[in-house]
Tab-separated table of C-alpha atoms in Angstrom:
chain	number	residue	atom	x	y	z
A	394	MET	CA	63.131	74.663	178.522
A	395	TRP	CA	65.661	75.049	175.719
A	396	HIS	CA	64.613	78.581	174.982
A	397	GLN	CA	65.035	79.473	178.627
A	398	PHE	CA	68.565	78.073	178.476
A	399	VAL	CA	69.427	80.080	175.307
A	400	PHE	CA	68.043	83.287	176.732
A	401	GLY	CA	70.031	82.630	179.873
A	402	ILE	CA	73.292	82.348	177.928
A	403	MET	CA	72.555	85.514	175.924
A	404	GLY	CA	71.816	87.378	179.130
A	405	ALA	CA	75.087	86.218	180.620
A	406	ILE	CA	77.025	87.396	177.548
A	407	TYR	CA	75.309	90.775	177.701
A	408	ASP	CA	76.188	91.121	181.379
A	409	ILE	CA	79.830	90.242	180.676
A	410	THR	CA	80.018	92.765	177.826
A	411	ASP	CA	78.422	95.477	179.929
A	412	HIS	CA	80.837	94.712	182.721
A	413	MET	CA	83.802	94.978	180.328
A	414	GLU	CA	82.631	98.368	179.115
A	415	GLN	CA	82.332	99.620	182.681
A	416	GLU	CA	85.484	98.073	184.056
A	417	SER	CA	87.785	98.021	180.996
A	418	PRO	CA	87.384	101.150	178.827
A	419	VAL	CA	90.846	100.403	177.395
A	420	ILE	CA	89.561	97.215	175.768
A	421	VAL	CA	86.650	99.112	174.228
A	422	ALA	CA	89.015	101.755	172.850
A	423	MET	CA	91.210	99.033	171.346
A	424	LEU	CA	88.219	97.459	169.643
A	425	GLN	CA	87.117	100.811	168.251
A	426	GLY	CA	90.644	101.510	167.002
A	427	ALA	CA	90.734	98.152	165.257
A	428	GLU	CA	87.482	98.992	163.471
A	429	SER	CA	88.905	102.375	162.395
A	430	ARG	CA	92.074	100.749	161.052
A	431	ARG	CA	89.984	98.262	159.141
A	432	ALA	CA	87.957	101.065	157.509
A	433	GLY	CA	91.180	102.938	156.604
A	434	LEU	CA	92.665	99.856	154.961
A	435	THR	CA	89.582	99.474	152.785
A	436	LEU	CA	89.929	103.083	151.596
A	437	VAL	CA	93.589	102.487	150.759
A	438	GLU	CA	92.624	99.442	148.746
A	439	VAL	CA	90.127	101.518	146.770
A	440	ILE	CA	92.736	104.180	146.058
A	441	VAL	CA	95.293	101.582	144.948
A	442	GLY	CA	92.687	99.956	142.716
A	443	LEU	CA	91.832	103.278	141.075
A	444	PHE	CA	95.533	104.000	140.566
A	445	LEU	CA	96.122	100.643	138.892
A	446	PHE	CA	93.031	101.147	136.722
A	447	SER	CA	94.337	104.562	135.651
A	448	LEU	CA	97.717	103.072	134.729
A	449	THR	CA	96.027	100.356	132.693
A	450	SER	CA	93.853	102.905	130.889
A	451	LEU	CA	96.865	105.072	130.070
A	452	GLY	CA	98.745	102.045	128.762
A	453	LEU	CA	95.874	101.026	126.505
A	454	THR	CA	95.492	104.584	125.207
A	455	ALA	CA	99.210	104.865	124.445
A	456	SER	CA	99.124	101.505	122.677
A	457	LEU	CA	96.168	102.628	120.551
A	458	ILE	CA	97.894	105.877	119.587
A	459	GLN	CA	101.057	103.984	118.622
A	460	SER	CA	99.029	101.530	116.522
A	461	LEU	CA	97.377	104.414	114.664
A	462	LYS	CA	100.785	105.965	113.955
A	463	VAL	CA	102.138	102.678	112.617
A	464	SER	CA	99.044	102.215	110.434
A	465	ASP	CA	99.445	105.731	109.047
A	466	GLN	CA	103.107	105.087	108.235
A	467	VAL	CA	102.298	101.810	106.481
A	468	LEU	CA	99.540	103.456	104.427
A	469	SER	CA	101.780	106.371	103.428
A	470	ARG	CA	104.653	104.096	102.402
A	471	SER	CA	102.366	101.755	100.449
A	472	THR	CA	100.840	104.684	98.560
A	473	ALA	CA	104.206	106.233	97.679
A	474	HIS	CA	105.636	102.870	96.615
A	475	SER	CA	102.592	102.133	94.441
A	476	ILE	CA	102.982	105.481	92.682
A	477	ALA	CA	106.674	104.848	91.992
A	478	LEU	CA	105.907	101.330	90.792
A	479	GLY	CA	103.242	102.676	88.431
A	480	TYR	CA	105.725	105.135	86.945
A	481	SER	CA	108.235	102.325	86.536
A	482	GLU	CA	105.712	100.286	84.551
A	483	GLN	CA	105.069	103.258	82.281
A	484	LEU	CA	108.788	103.794	81.715
A	485	MET	CA	109.072	100.192	80.583
A	486	ALA	CA	106.520	101.002	77.880
A	487	TYR	CA	108.956	103.501	76.343
A	488	SER	CA	111.476	102.197	73.848
A	489	TYR	CA	115.116	101.898	74.796
A	490	ASN	CA	116.110	104.500	72.195
A	491	GLU	CA	113.591	107.049	73.530
A	492	LEU	CA	114.854	106.732	77.077
A	493	ARG	CA	118.495	106.735	75.964
A	494	ASP	CA	117.945	109.986	74.048
A	495	ALA	CA	116.110	111.530	77.017
A	496	LEU	CA	119.097	110.670	79.213
A	497	SER	CA	121.785	111.925	76.833
A	498	LEU	CA	119.949	115.070	75.678
A	499	GLY	CA	118.299	115.958	78.978
A	500	THR	CA	114.849	116.098	77.445
A	501	GLY	CA	111.663	115.351	79.310
A	502	PHE	CA	109.299	112.429	79.062
A	503	THR	CA	105.655	112.208	80.008
A	504	LEU	CA	104.163	109.925	82.628
A	505	VAL	CA	100.508	109.658	83.548
A	506	ALA	CA	99.107	109.791	87.066
A	507	THR	CA	95.609	108.706	88.003
A	508	SER	CA	93.308	111.081	89.852
A	509	LEU	CA	90.427	109.501	91.741
A	510	GLY	CA	87.232	111.377	92.528
A	511	ASP	CA	83.945	110.424	94.125
A	512	SER	CA	82.580	108.699	91.043
A	513	THR	CA	85.051	109.622	88.295
A	514	VAL	CA	88.569	108.634	87.294
A	515	SER	CA	90.760	111.079	85.411
A	516	THR	CA	94.410	111.145	84.406
A	517	VAL	CA	97.010	113.853	84.823
A	518	GLU	CA	100.049	114.054	82.544
A	519	GLN	CA	103.347	114.958	84.179
A	520	THR	CA	106.678	115.695	82.572
A	521	PHE	CA	109.826	114.275	84.161
A	522	VAL	CA	113.505	114.807	83.411
A	523	PHE	CA	116.152	112.310	84.499
A	524	GLY	CA	117.935	113.491	87.624
A	525	GLN	CA	115.503	116.267	88.515
A	526	GLN	CA	113.392	116.032	91.645
A	527	GLN	CA	109.682	116.667	91.377
A	528	GLN	CA	107.415	117.224	94.355
A	529	GLN	CA	103.747	116.284	94.305
A	530	LEU	CA	100.862	116.549	96.727
A	531	ILE	CA	99.088	113.203	96.758
A	532	VAL	CA	95.444	113.390	97.818
A	533	MET	CA	94.766	110.493	100.166
A	534	ASP	CA	91.112	111.196	100.957
A	535	ILE	CA	88.399	113.633	99.869
A	536	ASP	CA	85.092	114.858	101.227
A	537	ARG	CA	82.320	113.127	99.313
A	538	GLU	CA	80.021	116.138	99.386
A	539	SER	CA	82.365	119.036	98.639
A	540	GLN	CA	85.011	116.985	96.757
A	541	GLU	CA	87.624	118.905	98.731
A	542	PRO	CA	90.742	117.052	99.897
A	543	ILE	CA	90.724	116.311	103.605
A	544	ARG	CA	94.011	114.414	103.723
A	545	SER	CA	97.086	114.886	101.543
A	546	MET	CA	100.614	113.512	101.482
A	547	PRO	CA	103.611	115.448	100.106
A	548	THR	CA	105.745	113.185	97.913
A	549	ARG	CA	109.106	113.751	96.233
A	550	LEU	CA	110.161	111.744	93.189
A	551	THR	CA	113.494	111.623	91.376
A	552	ILE	CA	113.970	109.375	88.337
A	553	ASN	CA	117.560	108.477	87.453
A	554	ALA	CA	118.969	106.342	84.663
A	555	THR	CA	122.387	104.755	84.256
A	556	SER	CA	123.647	103.369	80.968
A	557	LEU	CA	124.893	99.789	81.135
A	558	ASN	CA	126.504	100.106	77.700
A	559	SER	CA	130.033	100.389	79.082
A	560	GLY	CA	132.732	98.379	80.775
A	561	GLY	CA	134.038	94.953	79.872
A	562	THR	CA	130.585	93.560	79.065
A	563	PRO	CA	128.570	96.433	77.601
A	564	LEU	CA	124.825	95.997	77.369
A	565	SER	CA	122.315	97.983	75.374
A	566	ALA	CA	120.275	98.681	78.471
A	567	LEU	CA	119.461	101.335	81.048
A	568	GLU	CA	119.146	100.830	84.775
A	569	ILE	CA	116.309	103.068	85.932
A	570	THR	CA	115.907	104.022	89.584
A	571	ILE	CA	112.927	105.896	90.995
A	572	ASP	CA	113.776	107.368	94.389
A	573	TYR	CA	110.775	108.534	96.365
A	574	SER	CA	110.211	110.158	99.719
A	575	TYR	CA	106.936	110.785	101.487
A	576	LEU	CA	105.658	112.641	104.511
A	577	ARG	CA	102.877	111.274	106.663
A	578	SER	CA	100.023	113.524	107.708
A	579	GLY	CA	100.454	115.989	110.539
A	580	VAL	CA	104.233	116.427	110.113
A	581	SER	CA	105.950	119.610	108.942
A	582	GLU	CA	107.638	119.471	105.526
A	583	SER	CA	110.653	121.309	106.932
A	584	ASN	CA	111.472	118.331	109.147
A	585	ASP	CA	113.776	116.408	106.805
A	586	ALA	CA	114.213	113.567	109.289
A	587	ALA	CA	110.473	112.845	109.165
A	588	TRP	CA	110.476	111.986	105.456
A	589	GLY	CA	110.278	108.286	104.687
A	590	THR	CA	112.275	107.037	101.713
A	591	GLY	CA	112.263	104.152	99.276
A	592	SER	CA	113.143	103.248	95.709
A	593	VAL	CA	112.038	101.154	92.760
A	594	LYS	CA	114.510	99.788	90.209
A	595	ALA	CA	114.029	98.435	86.696
A	596	VAL	CA	116.172	97.643	83.662
A	597	LYS	CA	115.139	98.724	80.174
A	598	SER	CA	116.971	96.882	77.409
A	599	LEU	CA	117.053	97.209	73.655
A	600	VAL	CA	114.794	94.171	73.450
A	601	ASP	CA	111.284	95.326	74.227
A	602	ILE	CA	109.235	93.128	76.518
A	603	TYR	CA	106.031	95.133	76.118
């Protein structure tokens, strides 16, 4: 009995729908238009989603590139500062009289730089004169198989000294300043604005501390 009742209701609904299609084609067209608008809205949502995803991807890529640039700058500055600091330590090993004579006579003095290889460590002697700039090419990385440099950093160094043995309170000491500038990889040397700069200062007195 119940199934006869259900089938009766379904048949009535079908008859009503069929009647609407025959008598009211406008209603059918409206329903079809609503379905079309619904499908179009879904496509728009997909396009907007892809656009937002593209913007997010571009933002992440730009952030990664900027992070790599900052890391490269930090590494270049740390390397150049370490080199200048190493030279400063070596200058402190000279006697006050030796450095004073080198300043007054304009003679050179020797500093040692370390050269790192795949499995060896060697030293390179370099001659400096107070007030004269010297440019070096610092090898940052090498190919383990060929031992050829794959990344280098141009570096400029100028060592200056000022005598403190003057004025109202003269001191038997020299103020030594090592000015350095460095260029990160991938930048032209002719671009002066791209050179990073820094300095290391030390005081060498008549009383040796080494």
